[in-house]
Short mmCIF file of C-alpha atoms in Angstrom, two decimals:
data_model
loop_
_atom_site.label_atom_id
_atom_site.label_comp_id
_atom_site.label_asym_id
_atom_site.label_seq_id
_atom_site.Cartn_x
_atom_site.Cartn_y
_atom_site.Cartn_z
CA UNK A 1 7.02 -76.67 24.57
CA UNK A 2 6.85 -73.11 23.78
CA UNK A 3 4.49 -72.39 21.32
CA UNK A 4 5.11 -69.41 17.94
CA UNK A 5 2.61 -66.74 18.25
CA UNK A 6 3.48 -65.58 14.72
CA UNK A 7 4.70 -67.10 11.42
CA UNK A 8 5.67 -64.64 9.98
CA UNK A 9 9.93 -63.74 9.20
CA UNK A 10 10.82 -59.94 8.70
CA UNK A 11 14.05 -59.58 6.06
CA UNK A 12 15.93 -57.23 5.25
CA UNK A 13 18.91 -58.08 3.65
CA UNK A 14 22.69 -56.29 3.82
CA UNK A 15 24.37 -54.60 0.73
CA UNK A 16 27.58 -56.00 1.48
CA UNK A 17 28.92 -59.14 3.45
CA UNK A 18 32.07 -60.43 4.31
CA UNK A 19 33.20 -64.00 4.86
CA UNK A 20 36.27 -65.92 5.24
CA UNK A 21 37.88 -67.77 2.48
CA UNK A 22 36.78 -71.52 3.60
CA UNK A 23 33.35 -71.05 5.72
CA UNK A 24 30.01 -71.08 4.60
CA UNK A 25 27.67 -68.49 4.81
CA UNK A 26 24.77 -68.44 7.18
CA UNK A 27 21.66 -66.40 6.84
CA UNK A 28 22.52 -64.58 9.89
CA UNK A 29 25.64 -62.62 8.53
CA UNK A 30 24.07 -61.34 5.75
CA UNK A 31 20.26 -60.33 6.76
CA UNK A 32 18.86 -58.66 9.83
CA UNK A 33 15.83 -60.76 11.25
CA UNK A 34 12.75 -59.97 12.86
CA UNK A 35 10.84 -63.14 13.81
CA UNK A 36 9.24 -65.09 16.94
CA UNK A 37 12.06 -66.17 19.34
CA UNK A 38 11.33 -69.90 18.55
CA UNK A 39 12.77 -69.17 15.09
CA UNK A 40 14.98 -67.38 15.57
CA UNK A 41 18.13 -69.15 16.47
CA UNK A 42 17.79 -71.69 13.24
CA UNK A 43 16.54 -69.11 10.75
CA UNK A 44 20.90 -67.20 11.95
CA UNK A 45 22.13 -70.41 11.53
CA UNK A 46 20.57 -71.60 8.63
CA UNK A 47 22.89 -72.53 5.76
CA UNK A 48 22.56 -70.16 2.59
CA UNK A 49 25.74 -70.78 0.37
CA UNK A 50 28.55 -72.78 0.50
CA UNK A 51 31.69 -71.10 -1.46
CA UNK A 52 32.81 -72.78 -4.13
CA UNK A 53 36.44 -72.38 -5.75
CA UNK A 54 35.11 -71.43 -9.16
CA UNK A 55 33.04 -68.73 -7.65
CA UNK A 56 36.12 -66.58 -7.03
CA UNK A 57 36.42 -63.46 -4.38
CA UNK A 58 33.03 -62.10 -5.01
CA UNK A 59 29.41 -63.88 -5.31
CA UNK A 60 26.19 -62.30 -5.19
CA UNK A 61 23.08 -63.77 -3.39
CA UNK A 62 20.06 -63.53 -4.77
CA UNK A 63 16.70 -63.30 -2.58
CA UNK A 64 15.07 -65.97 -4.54
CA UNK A 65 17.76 -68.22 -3.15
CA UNK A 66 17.42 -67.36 -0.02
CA UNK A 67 13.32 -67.52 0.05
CA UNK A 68 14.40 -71.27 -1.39
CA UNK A 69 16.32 -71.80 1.43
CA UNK A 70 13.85 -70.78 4.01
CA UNK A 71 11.06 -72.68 2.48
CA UNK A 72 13.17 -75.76 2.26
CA UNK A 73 13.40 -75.65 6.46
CA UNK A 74 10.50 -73.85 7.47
CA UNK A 75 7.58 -74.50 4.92
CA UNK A 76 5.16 -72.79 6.82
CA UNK A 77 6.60 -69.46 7.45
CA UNK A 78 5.35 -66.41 5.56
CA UNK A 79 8.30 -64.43 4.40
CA UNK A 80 8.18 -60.44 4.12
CA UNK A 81 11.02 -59.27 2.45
CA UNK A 82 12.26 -55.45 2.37
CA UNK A 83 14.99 -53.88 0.90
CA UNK A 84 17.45 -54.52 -1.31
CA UNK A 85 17.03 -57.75 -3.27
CA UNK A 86 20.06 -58.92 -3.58
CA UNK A 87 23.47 -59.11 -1.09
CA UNK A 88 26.89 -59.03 -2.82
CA UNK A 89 29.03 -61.52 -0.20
CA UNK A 90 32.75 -60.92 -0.61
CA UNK A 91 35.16 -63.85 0.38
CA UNK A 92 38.42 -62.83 2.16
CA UNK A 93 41.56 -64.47 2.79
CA UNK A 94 43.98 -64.18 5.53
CA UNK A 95 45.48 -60.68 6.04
CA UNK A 96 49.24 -60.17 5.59
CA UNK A 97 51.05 -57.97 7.81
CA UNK A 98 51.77 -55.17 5.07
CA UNK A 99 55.60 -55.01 3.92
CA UNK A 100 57.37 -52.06 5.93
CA UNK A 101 59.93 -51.77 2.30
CA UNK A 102 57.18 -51.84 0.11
CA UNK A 103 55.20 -49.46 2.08
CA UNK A 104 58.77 -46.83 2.39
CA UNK A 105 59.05 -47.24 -1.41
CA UNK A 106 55.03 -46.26 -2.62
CA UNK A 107 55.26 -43.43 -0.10
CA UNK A 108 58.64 -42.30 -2.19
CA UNK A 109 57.08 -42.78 -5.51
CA UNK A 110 53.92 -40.59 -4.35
CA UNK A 111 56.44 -38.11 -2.79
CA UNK A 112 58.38 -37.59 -5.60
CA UNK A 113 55.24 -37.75 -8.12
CA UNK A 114 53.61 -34.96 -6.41
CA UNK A 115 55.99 -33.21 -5.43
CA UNK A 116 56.94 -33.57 -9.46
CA UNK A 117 53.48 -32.25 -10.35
CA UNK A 118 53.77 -29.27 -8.36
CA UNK A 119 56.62 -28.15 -9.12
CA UNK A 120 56.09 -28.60 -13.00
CA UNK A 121 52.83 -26.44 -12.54
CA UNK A 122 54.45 -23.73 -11.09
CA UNK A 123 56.37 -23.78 -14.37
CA UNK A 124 54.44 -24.00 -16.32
CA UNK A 125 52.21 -20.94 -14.73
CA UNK A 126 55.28 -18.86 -14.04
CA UNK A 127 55.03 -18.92 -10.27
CA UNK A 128 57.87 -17.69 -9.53
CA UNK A 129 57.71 -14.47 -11.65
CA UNK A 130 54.65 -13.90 -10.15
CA UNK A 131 56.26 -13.65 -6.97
CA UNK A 132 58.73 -11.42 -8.47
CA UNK A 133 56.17 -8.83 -9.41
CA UNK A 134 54.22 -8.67 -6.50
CA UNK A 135 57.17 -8.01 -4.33
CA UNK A 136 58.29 -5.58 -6.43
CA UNK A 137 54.65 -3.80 -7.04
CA UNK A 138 54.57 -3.96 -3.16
CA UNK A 139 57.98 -3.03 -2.31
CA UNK A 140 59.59 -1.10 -4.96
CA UNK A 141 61.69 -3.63 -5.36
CA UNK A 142 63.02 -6.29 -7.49
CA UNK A 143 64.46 -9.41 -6.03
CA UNK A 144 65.37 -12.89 -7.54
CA UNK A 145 63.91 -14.53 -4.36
CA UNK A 146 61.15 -13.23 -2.54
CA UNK A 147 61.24 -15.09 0.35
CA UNK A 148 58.64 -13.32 2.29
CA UNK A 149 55.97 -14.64 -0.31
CA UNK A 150 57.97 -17.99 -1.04
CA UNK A 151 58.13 -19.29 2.31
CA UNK A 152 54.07 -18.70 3.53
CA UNK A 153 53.17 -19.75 -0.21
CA UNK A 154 54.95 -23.24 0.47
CA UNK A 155 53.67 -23.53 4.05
CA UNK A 156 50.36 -22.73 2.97
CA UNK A 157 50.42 -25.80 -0.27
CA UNK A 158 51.00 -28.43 2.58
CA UNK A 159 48.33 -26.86 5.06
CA UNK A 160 45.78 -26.51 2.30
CA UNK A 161 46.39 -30.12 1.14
CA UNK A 162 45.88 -30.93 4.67
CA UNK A 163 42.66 -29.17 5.39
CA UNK A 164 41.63 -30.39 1.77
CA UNK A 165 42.34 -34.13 2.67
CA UNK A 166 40.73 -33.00 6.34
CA UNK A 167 43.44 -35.99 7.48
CA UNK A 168 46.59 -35.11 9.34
CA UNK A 169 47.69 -39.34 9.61
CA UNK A 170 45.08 -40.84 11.34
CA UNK A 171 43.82 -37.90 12.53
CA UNK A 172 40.30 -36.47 11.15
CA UNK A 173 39.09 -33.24 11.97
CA UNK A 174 35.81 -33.45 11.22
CA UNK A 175 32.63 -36.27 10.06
CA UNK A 176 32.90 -34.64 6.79
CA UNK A 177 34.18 -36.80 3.88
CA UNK A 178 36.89 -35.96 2.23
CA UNK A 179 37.25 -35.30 -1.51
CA UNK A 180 39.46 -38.75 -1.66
CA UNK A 181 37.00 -40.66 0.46
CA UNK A 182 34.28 -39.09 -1.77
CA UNK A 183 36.24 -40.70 -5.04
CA UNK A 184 36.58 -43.98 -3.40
CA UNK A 185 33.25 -44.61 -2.25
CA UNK A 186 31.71 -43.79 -5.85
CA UNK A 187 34.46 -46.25 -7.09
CA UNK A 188 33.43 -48.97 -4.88
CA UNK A 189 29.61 -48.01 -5.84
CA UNK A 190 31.01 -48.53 -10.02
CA UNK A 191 32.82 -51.61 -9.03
CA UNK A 192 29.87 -53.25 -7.02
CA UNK A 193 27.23 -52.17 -9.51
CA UNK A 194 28.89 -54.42 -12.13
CA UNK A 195 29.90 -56.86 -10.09
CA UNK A 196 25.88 -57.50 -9.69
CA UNK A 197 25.37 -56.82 -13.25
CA UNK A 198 27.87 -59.56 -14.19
CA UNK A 199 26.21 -62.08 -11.60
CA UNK A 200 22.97 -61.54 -12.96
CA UNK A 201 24.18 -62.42 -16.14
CA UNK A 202 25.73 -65.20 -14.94
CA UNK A 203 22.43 -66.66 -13.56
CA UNK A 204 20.31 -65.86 -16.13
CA UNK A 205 22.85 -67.55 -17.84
CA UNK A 206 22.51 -70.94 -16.20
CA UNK A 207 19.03 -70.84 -16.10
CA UNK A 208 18.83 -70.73 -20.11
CA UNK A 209 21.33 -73.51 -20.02
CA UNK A 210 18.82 -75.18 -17.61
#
């Protein structure tokens, strides 16, 4: 029988964890573990939440819980906990292959929207008179189309989108974010931030009611 040199468990729990629609949720999916070998193996299986139907797509699991949890199955462990206090555990379904039609007519809408936006800019800013009066300040003369500053001008929209973006398709140029990646992360920040808040809420809820 091997013996535990040390009863102590290390915790640090993740942000964000994923499981499928159906399973429960073990303590090894959504914490990283430091503890003696003997330990270990239970403490990743151990049993921390099973999803309910009420509780929707998103629930978030509170360290108290899971110190509740770990106590109930290993009373004499000492428990140091870092990090963040809380793990918001997001329940998926099974992914559907995307719809090629639906997928044809978004990237038609955007087309057409942006292209749209531009073009009412340009408008609105009198692009094309500016081109005008360059040509002619350069030149000496006055054309209704200056084509040599139309044509690099238009080239130059879709390569500076491109470099903005840094994304040509799947294709990155660089580690640096981009502007939209930028957006969506602080997004997902707003929408996880009251996801918790609502939780909370929700518990303290229950335990008034308790």
């Amino acid at each position: 029988m091997v013996v535990p040199t040390s009863k102590v468990i290390y915790i640090r729990l993740r942000r964000k964890a994923c499981v499928r629609k159906g399973q429960v949720v073990k303590l090894g999916q959504i914490a990283q573990l430091i503890v003696d070998p003997v330990y270990e193996k239970d403490l990743h299986e151990l049993i921390i939440h099973q999803p309910q139907q009420e509780d929707g797509n998103r629930v978030l699991l509170d360290m108290m819980l899971i110190i509740g949890k770990i106590r109930e199955r290993f009373p004499d462990l000492q428990i140091e906990h870092y990090g963040e206090p809380h793990v918001l555990l997001e329940i998926t379904t099974d992914n559907r292959k995307a719809n090629p039609l639906l997928i044809a007519l978004v990237w038609l809408l955007l087309f057409i929207g942006s292209g749209l936006t531009i073009m009412n800019f340009h408008a609105d800013v009198s692009m094309l008179d500016v081109h005008q009066r360059i040509y002619e300040l350069m030149t000496g003369k006055k054309v209704e189309h200056p084509l040599i500053l139309q044509i690099p001008y238009s080239l130059g929209i879709g390569v500076g989108m491109v470099l903005f973006f840094n994304h040509l398709f799947k294709k990155k140029f660089n580690e640096e974010p981009s502007p939209l990646e930028v957006e969506m992360f602080m997004y997902q920040e707003s929408v996880n931030h009251y996801v918790i808040t609502e939780e909370y809420s929700k518990i303290h809820e229950k335990g008034d009611n308790q």
